[in-house]
Tab-separated table of C-alpha atoms in Angstrom:
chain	number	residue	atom	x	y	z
A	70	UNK	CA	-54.953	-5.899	-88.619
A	71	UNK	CA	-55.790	-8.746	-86.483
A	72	UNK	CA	-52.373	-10.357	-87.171
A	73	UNK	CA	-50.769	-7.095	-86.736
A	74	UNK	CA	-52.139	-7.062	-82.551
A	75	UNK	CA	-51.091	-11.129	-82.349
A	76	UNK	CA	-47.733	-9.959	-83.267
A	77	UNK	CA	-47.942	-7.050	-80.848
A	78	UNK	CA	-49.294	-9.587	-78.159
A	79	UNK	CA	-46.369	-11.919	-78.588
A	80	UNK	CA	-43.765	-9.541	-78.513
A	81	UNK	CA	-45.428	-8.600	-75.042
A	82	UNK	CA	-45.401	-11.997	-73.627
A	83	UNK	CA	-42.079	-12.437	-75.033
A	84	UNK	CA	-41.102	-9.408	-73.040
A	85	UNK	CA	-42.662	-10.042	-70.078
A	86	UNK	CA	-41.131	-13.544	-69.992
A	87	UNK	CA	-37.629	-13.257	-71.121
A	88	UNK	CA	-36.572	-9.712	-69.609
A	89	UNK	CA	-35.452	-11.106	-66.068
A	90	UNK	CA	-33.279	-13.664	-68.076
A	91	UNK	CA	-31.412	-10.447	-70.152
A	92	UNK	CA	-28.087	-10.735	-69.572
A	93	UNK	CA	-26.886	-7.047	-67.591
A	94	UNK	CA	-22.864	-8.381	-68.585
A	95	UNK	CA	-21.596	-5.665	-70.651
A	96	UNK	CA	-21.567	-6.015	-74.571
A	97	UNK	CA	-18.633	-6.253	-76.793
A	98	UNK	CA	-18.193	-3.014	-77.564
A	99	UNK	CA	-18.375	-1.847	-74.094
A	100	UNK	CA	-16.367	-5.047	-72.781
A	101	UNK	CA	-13.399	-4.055	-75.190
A	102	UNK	CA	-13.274	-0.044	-73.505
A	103	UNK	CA	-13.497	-1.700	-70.395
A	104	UNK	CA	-10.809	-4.511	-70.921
A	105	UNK	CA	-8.358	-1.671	-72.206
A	106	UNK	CA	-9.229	0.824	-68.637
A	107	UNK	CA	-10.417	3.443	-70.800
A	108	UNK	CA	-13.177	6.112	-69.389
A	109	UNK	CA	-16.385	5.924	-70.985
A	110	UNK	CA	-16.933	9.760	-71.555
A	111	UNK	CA	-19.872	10.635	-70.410
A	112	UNK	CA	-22.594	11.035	-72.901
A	113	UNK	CA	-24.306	14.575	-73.367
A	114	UNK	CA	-27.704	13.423	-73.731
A	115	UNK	CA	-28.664	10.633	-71.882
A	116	UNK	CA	-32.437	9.874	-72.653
A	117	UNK	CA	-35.449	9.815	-70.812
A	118	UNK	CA	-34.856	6.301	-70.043
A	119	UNK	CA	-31.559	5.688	-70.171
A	120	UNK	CA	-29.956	2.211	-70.012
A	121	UNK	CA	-33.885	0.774	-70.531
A	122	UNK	CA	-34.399	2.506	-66.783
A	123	UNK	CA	-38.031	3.823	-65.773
A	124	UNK	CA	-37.483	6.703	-62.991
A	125	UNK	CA	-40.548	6.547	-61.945
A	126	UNK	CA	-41.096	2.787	-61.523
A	127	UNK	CA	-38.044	1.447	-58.445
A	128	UNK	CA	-38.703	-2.370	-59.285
A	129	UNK	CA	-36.200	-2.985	-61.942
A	130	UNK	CA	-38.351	-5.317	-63.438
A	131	UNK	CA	-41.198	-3.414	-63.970
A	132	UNK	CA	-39.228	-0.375	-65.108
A	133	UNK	CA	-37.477	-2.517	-67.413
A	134	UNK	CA	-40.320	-3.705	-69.038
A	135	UNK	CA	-42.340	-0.197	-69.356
A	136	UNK	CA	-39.106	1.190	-70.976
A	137	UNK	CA	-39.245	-1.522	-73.515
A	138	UNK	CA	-42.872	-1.321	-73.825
A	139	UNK	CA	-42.803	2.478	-74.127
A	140	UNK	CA	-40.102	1.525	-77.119
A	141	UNK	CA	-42.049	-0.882	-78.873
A	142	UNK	CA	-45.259	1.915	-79.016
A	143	UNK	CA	-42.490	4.147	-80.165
A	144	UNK	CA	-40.999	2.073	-82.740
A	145	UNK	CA	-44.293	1.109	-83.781
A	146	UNK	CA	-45.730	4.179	-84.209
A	147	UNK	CA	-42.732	5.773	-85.685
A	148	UNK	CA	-41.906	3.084	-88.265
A	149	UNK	CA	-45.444	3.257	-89.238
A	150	UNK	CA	-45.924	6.788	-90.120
A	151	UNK	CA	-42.143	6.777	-91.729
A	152	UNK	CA	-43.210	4.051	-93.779
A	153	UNK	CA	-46.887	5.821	-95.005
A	154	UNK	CA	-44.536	8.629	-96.221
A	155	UNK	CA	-41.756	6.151	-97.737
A	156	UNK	CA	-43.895	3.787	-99.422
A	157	UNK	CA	-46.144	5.194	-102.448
A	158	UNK	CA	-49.764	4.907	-102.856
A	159	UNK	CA	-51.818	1.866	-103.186
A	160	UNK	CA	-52.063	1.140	-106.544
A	161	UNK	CA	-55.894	0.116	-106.551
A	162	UNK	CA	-58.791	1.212	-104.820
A	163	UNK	CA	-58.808	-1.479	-101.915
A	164	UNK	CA	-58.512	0.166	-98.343
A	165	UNK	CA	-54.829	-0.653	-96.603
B	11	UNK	CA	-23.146	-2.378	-80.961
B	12	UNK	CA	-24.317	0.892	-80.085
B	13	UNK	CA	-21.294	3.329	-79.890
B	14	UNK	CA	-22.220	5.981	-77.311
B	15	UNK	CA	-21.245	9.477	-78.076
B	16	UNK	CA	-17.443	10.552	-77.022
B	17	UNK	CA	-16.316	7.655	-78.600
B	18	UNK	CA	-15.648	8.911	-81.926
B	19	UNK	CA	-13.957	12.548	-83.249
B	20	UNK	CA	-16.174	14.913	-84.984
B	21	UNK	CA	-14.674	14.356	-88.421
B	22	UNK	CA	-15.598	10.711	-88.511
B	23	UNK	CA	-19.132	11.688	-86.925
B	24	UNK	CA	-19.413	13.457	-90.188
B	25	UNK	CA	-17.888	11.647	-92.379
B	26	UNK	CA	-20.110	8.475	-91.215
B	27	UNK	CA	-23.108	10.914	-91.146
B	28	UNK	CA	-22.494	11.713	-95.271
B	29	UNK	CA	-22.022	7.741	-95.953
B	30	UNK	CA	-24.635	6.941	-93.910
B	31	UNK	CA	-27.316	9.302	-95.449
B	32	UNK	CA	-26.222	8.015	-99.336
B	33	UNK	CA	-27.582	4.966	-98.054
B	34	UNK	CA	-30.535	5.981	-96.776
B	35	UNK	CA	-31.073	7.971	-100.036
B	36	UNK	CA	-30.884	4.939	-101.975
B	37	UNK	CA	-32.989	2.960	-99.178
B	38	UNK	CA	-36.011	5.376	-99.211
B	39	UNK	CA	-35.608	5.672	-103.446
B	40	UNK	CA	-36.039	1.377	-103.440
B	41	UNK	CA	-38.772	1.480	-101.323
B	42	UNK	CA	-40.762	4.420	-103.093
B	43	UNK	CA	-40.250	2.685	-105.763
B	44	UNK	CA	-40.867	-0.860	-104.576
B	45	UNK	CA	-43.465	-0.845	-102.333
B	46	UNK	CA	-47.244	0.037	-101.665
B	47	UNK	CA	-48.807	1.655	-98.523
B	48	UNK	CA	-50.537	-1.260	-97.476
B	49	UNK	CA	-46.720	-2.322	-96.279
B	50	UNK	CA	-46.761	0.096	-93.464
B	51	UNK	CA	-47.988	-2.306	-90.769
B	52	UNK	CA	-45.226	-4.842	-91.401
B	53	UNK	CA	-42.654	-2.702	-91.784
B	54	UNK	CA	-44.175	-1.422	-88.509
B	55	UNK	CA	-44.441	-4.396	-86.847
B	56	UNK	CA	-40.664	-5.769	-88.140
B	57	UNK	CA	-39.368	-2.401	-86.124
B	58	UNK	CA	-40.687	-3.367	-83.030
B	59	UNK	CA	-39.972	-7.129	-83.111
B	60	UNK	CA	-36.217	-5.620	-83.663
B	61	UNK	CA	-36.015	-3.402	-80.878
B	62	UNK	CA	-37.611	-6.230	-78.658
B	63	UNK	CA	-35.267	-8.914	-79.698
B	64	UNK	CA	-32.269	-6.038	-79.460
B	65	UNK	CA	-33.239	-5.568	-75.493
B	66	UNK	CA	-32.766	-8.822	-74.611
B	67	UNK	CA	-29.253	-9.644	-73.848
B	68	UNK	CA	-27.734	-13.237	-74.298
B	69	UNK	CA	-24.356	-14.323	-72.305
B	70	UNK	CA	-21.718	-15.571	-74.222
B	71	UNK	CA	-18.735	-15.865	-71.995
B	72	UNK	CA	-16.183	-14.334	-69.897
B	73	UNK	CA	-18.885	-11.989	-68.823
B	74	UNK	CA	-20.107	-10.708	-71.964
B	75	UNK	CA	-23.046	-10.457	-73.237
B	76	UNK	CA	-24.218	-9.675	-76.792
B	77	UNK	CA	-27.745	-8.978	-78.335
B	78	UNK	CA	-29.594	-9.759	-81.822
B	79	UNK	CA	-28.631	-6.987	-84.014
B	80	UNK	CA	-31.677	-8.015	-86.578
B	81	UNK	CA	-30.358	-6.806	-90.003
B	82	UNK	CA	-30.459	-9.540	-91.727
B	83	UNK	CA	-33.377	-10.868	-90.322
B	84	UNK	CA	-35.063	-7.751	-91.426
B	85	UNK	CA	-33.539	-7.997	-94.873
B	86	UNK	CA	-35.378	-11.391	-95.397
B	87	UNK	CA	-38.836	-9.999	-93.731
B	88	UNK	CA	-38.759	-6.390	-95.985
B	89	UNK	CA	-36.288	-6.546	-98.601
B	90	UNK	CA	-32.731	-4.436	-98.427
B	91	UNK	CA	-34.118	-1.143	-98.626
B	92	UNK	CA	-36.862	-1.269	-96.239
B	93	UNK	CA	-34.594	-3.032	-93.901
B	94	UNK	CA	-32.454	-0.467	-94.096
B	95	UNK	CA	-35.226	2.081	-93.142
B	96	UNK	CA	-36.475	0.423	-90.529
B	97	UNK	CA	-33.564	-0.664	-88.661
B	98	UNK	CA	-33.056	3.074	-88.626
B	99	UNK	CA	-35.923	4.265	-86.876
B	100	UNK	CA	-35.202	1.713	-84.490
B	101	UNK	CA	-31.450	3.399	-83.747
B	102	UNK	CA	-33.288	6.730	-83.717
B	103	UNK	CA	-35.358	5.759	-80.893
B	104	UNK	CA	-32.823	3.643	-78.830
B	105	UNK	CA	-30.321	7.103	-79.792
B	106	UNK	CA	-32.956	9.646	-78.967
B	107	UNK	CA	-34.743	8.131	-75.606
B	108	UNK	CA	-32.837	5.757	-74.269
B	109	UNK	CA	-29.127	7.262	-74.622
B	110	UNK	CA	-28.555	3.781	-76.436
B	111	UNK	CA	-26.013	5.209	-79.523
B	112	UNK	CA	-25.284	8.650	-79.225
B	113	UNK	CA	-26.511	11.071	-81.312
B	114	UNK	CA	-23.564	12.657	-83.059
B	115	UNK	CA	-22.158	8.408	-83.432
B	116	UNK	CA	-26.131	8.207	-84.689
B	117	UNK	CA	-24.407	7.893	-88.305
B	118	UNK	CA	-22.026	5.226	-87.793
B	119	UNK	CA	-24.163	3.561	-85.964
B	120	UNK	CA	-26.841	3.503	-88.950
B	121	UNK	CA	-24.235	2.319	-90.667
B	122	UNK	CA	-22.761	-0.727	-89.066
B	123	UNK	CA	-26.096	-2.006	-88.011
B	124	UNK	CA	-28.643	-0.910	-90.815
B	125	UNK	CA	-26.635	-0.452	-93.573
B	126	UNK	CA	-24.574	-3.781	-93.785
B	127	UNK	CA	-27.577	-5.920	-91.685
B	128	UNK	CA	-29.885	-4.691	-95.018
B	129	UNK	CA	-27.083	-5.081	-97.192
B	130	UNK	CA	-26.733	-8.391	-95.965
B	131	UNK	CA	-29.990	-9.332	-98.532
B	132	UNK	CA	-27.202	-9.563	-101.093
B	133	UNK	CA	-24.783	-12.344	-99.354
B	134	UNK	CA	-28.145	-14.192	-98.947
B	135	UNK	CA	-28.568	-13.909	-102.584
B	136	UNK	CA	-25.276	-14.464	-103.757
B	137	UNK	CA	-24.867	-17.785	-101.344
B	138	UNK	CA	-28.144	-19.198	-102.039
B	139	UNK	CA	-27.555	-18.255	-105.713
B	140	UNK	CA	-30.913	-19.052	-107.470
B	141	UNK	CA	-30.859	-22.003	-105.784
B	142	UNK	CA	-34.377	-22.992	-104.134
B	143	UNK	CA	-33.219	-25.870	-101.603
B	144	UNK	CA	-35.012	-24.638	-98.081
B	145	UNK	CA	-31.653	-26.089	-96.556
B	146	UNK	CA	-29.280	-23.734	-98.770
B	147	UNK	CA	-31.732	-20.509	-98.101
B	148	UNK	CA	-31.376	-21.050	-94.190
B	149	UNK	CA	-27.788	-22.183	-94.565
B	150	UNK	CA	-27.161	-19.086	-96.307
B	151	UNK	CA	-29.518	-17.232	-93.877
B	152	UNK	CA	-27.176	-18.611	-91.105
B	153	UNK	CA	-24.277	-17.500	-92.797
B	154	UNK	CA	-25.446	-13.809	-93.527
B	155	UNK	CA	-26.510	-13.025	-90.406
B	156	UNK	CA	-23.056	-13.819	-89.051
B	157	UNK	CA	-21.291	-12.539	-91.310
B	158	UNK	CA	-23.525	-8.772	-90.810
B	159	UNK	CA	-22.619	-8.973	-87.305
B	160	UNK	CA	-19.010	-9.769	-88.001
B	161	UNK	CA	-18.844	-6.828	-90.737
B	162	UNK	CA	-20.694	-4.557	-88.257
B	163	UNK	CA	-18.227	-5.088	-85.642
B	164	UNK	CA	-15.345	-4.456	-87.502
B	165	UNK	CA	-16.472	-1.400	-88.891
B	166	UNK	CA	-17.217	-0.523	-85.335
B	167	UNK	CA	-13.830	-1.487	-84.230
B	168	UNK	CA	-12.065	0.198	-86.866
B	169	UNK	CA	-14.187	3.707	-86.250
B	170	UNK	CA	-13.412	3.493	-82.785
B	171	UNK	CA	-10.112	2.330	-83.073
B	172	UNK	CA	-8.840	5.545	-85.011
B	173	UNK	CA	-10.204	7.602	-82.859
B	174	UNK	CA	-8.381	9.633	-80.368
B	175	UNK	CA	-10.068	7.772	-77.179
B	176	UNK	CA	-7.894	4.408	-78.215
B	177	UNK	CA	-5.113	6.482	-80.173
B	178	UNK	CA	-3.003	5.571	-76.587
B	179	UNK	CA	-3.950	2.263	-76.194
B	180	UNK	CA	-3.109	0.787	-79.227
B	181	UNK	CA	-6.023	1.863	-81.604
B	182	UNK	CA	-7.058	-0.410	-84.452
B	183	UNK	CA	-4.603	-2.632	-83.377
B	184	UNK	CA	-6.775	-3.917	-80.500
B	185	UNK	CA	-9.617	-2.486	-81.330
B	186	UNK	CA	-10.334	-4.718	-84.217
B	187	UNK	CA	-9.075	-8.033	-82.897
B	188	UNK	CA	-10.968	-7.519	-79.313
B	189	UNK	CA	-13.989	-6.504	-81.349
B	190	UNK	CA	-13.878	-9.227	-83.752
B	191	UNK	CA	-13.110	-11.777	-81.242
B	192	UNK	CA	-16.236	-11.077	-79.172
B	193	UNK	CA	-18.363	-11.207	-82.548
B	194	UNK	CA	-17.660	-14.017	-83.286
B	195	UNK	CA	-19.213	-15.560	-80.900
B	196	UNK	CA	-22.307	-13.064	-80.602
B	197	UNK	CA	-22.688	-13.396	-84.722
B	198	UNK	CA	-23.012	-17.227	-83.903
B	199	UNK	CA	-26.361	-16.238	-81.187
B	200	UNK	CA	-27.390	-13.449	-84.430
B	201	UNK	CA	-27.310	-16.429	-86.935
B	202	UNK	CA	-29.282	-19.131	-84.987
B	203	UNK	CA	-31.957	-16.791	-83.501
B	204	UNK	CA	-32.632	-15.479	-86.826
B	205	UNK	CA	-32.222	-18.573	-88.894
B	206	UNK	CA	-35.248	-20.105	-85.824
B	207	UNK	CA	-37.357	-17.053	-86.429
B	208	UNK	CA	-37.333	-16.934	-89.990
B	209	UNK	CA	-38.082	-20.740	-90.549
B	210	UNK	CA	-40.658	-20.724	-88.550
B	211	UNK	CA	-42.258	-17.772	-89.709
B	212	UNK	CA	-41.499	-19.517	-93.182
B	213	UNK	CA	-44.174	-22.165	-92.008
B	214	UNK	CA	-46.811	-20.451	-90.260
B	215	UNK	CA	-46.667	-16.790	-92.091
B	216	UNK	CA	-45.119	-16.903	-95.082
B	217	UNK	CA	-46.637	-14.178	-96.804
B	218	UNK	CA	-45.016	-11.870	-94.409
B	219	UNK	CA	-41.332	-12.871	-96.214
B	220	UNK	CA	-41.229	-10.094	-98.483
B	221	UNK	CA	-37.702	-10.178	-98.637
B	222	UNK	CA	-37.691	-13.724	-99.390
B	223	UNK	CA	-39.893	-13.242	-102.299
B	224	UNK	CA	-38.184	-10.945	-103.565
B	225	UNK	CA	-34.582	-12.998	-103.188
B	226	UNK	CA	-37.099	-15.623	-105.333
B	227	UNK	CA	-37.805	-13.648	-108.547
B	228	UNK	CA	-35.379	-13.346	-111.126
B	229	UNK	CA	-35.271	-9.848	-111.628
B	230	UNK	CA	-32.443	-7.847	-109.192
């Protein structure tokens, strides 16, 4: 467990650290709609955060960083209870 | 990566949807199979060190930018078939709260990122080939992770391409070289970061290199 919240801690830090340096140029797959002048439809659903965006927070920093914060508590948790339903029982006695 | 919804026509949404979810069959069947509870927290904590390194955005040029896609470096950290899983939930949650993927592309998406990045645990195997040489595993490491990127785009370009939003501007005719040309160069960022992270996770945490172990042991 203690290993488990030093890995959490890093991927903070490396958050905190390395989101002002994120590149905002558009990705392949969006640079090749763009390079032809297509339209990006317009998506039905766009999120509660869409594009990594934090309504409630204006510096883009900060709302940056919640967003991907938020994500990692949702991956996190998500993975985690996926995985106790995926993966079968312990096969001794110990305590995971 | 991430193709938004619009993009694609509904038959290929469910087409990609029914290819997608044989995977994940077999996925969540290998890991029942394959792997105890106690795994939870590292597949847990592989996720989230995904999503992280998928938020942050290198250049590479002409003002593009591409991102770690992480399959194969979670195919080395959990084995294919928890790979496969957990990329997954990480798409579901980039589809479902931050609009990144759409959720009727959700299928194609699973399967040009999770499917061939897990997947890519067999080009590891068959380059390295038994062999134990640290230099060959991370040479072959390199080499998979480009080559899941590569694969990955050209399945991208290839879905998009026949659908009807290129069908006037050339389709998989520029689809797939635009697409491929791009990834080349962002499967080139894909293979060093994970080839860094895994070999130095090799020497402080090895332990946590299920997939390596199991790339180790002679039985498939």
């Amino acid at each position: 467990m203690k290993n488990f919240a030093k890995a959490i801690v890093i991927m903070i830090v490396v958050l905190m650290v390395l989101i002002p340096f994120a590149s905002t140029y558009p990705d392949g797959l969006e640079k090749v709609v763009e390079s032809f002048g297509i339209e990006e439809p317009q998506p039905p659903w766009k999120g509660l955060m869409p594009d990594y965006t934090f309504t409630a927070i204006t510096d883009s920093y900060l709302a940056t960083l919640t967003s991907g914060l938020i994500g990692v508590l949702l991956v996190c948790s998500i993975a985690w209870i996926m995985s106790l339903i995926a993966t079968h029982k312990n096969k001794n006695s110990e305590s995971s | 990566m991430h193709i938004p919804d619009g993009f694609l026509d509904p038959p290929l949404c469910i087409l990609m949807y029914a290819v997608s979810l044989a995977f994940l069959i077999w996925a969540w069947k290998g890991v029942k199979a394959r792997y105890p509870r106690s795994f939870a927290p590292l597949i847990a904590i592989s996720s989230a060190l995904v999503f992280v390194g998928q938020m942050l955005n290198f250049p590479i040029l002409y003002g593009t930018s591409g991102h770690l896609v992480g399959g194969t470096l979670l195919a080395v950290l959990l084995g294919p078939h928890a790979a496969v899983l957990s990329m997954t939930i990480v798409l579901l949650i980039q589809a479902t709260f931050f609009a990144d993927g759409g959720i009727f592309t959700f299928g194609a998406n699973i399967f040009n990122m999770a499917i061939i990045g897990g997947l890519s645990f067999y080009l590891i195997k068959l380059l390295s080939s038994g062999s134990r040489s640290q230099k060959r595993f991370l040479a072959s490491v390199f080499a998979a992770s480009w080559l899941s990127v590569f694969l990955g785009a050209f399945a991208c370009a290839v879905e998009v391409g026949v659908s009807s939003m290129f069908s006037s501007a050339g389709s998989i005719f520029v689809t797939i070289p635009a697409m491929l040309f791009w990834h080349t160069f962002i499967g080139v960022g894909e293979a060093l970061i994970t080839t860094l992270l895994l070999s130095q996770l090799q020497r402080i945490q090895p332990t946590t290199l299920i997939g390596l172990n199991m790339l180790r042991r002679v039985v498939p």
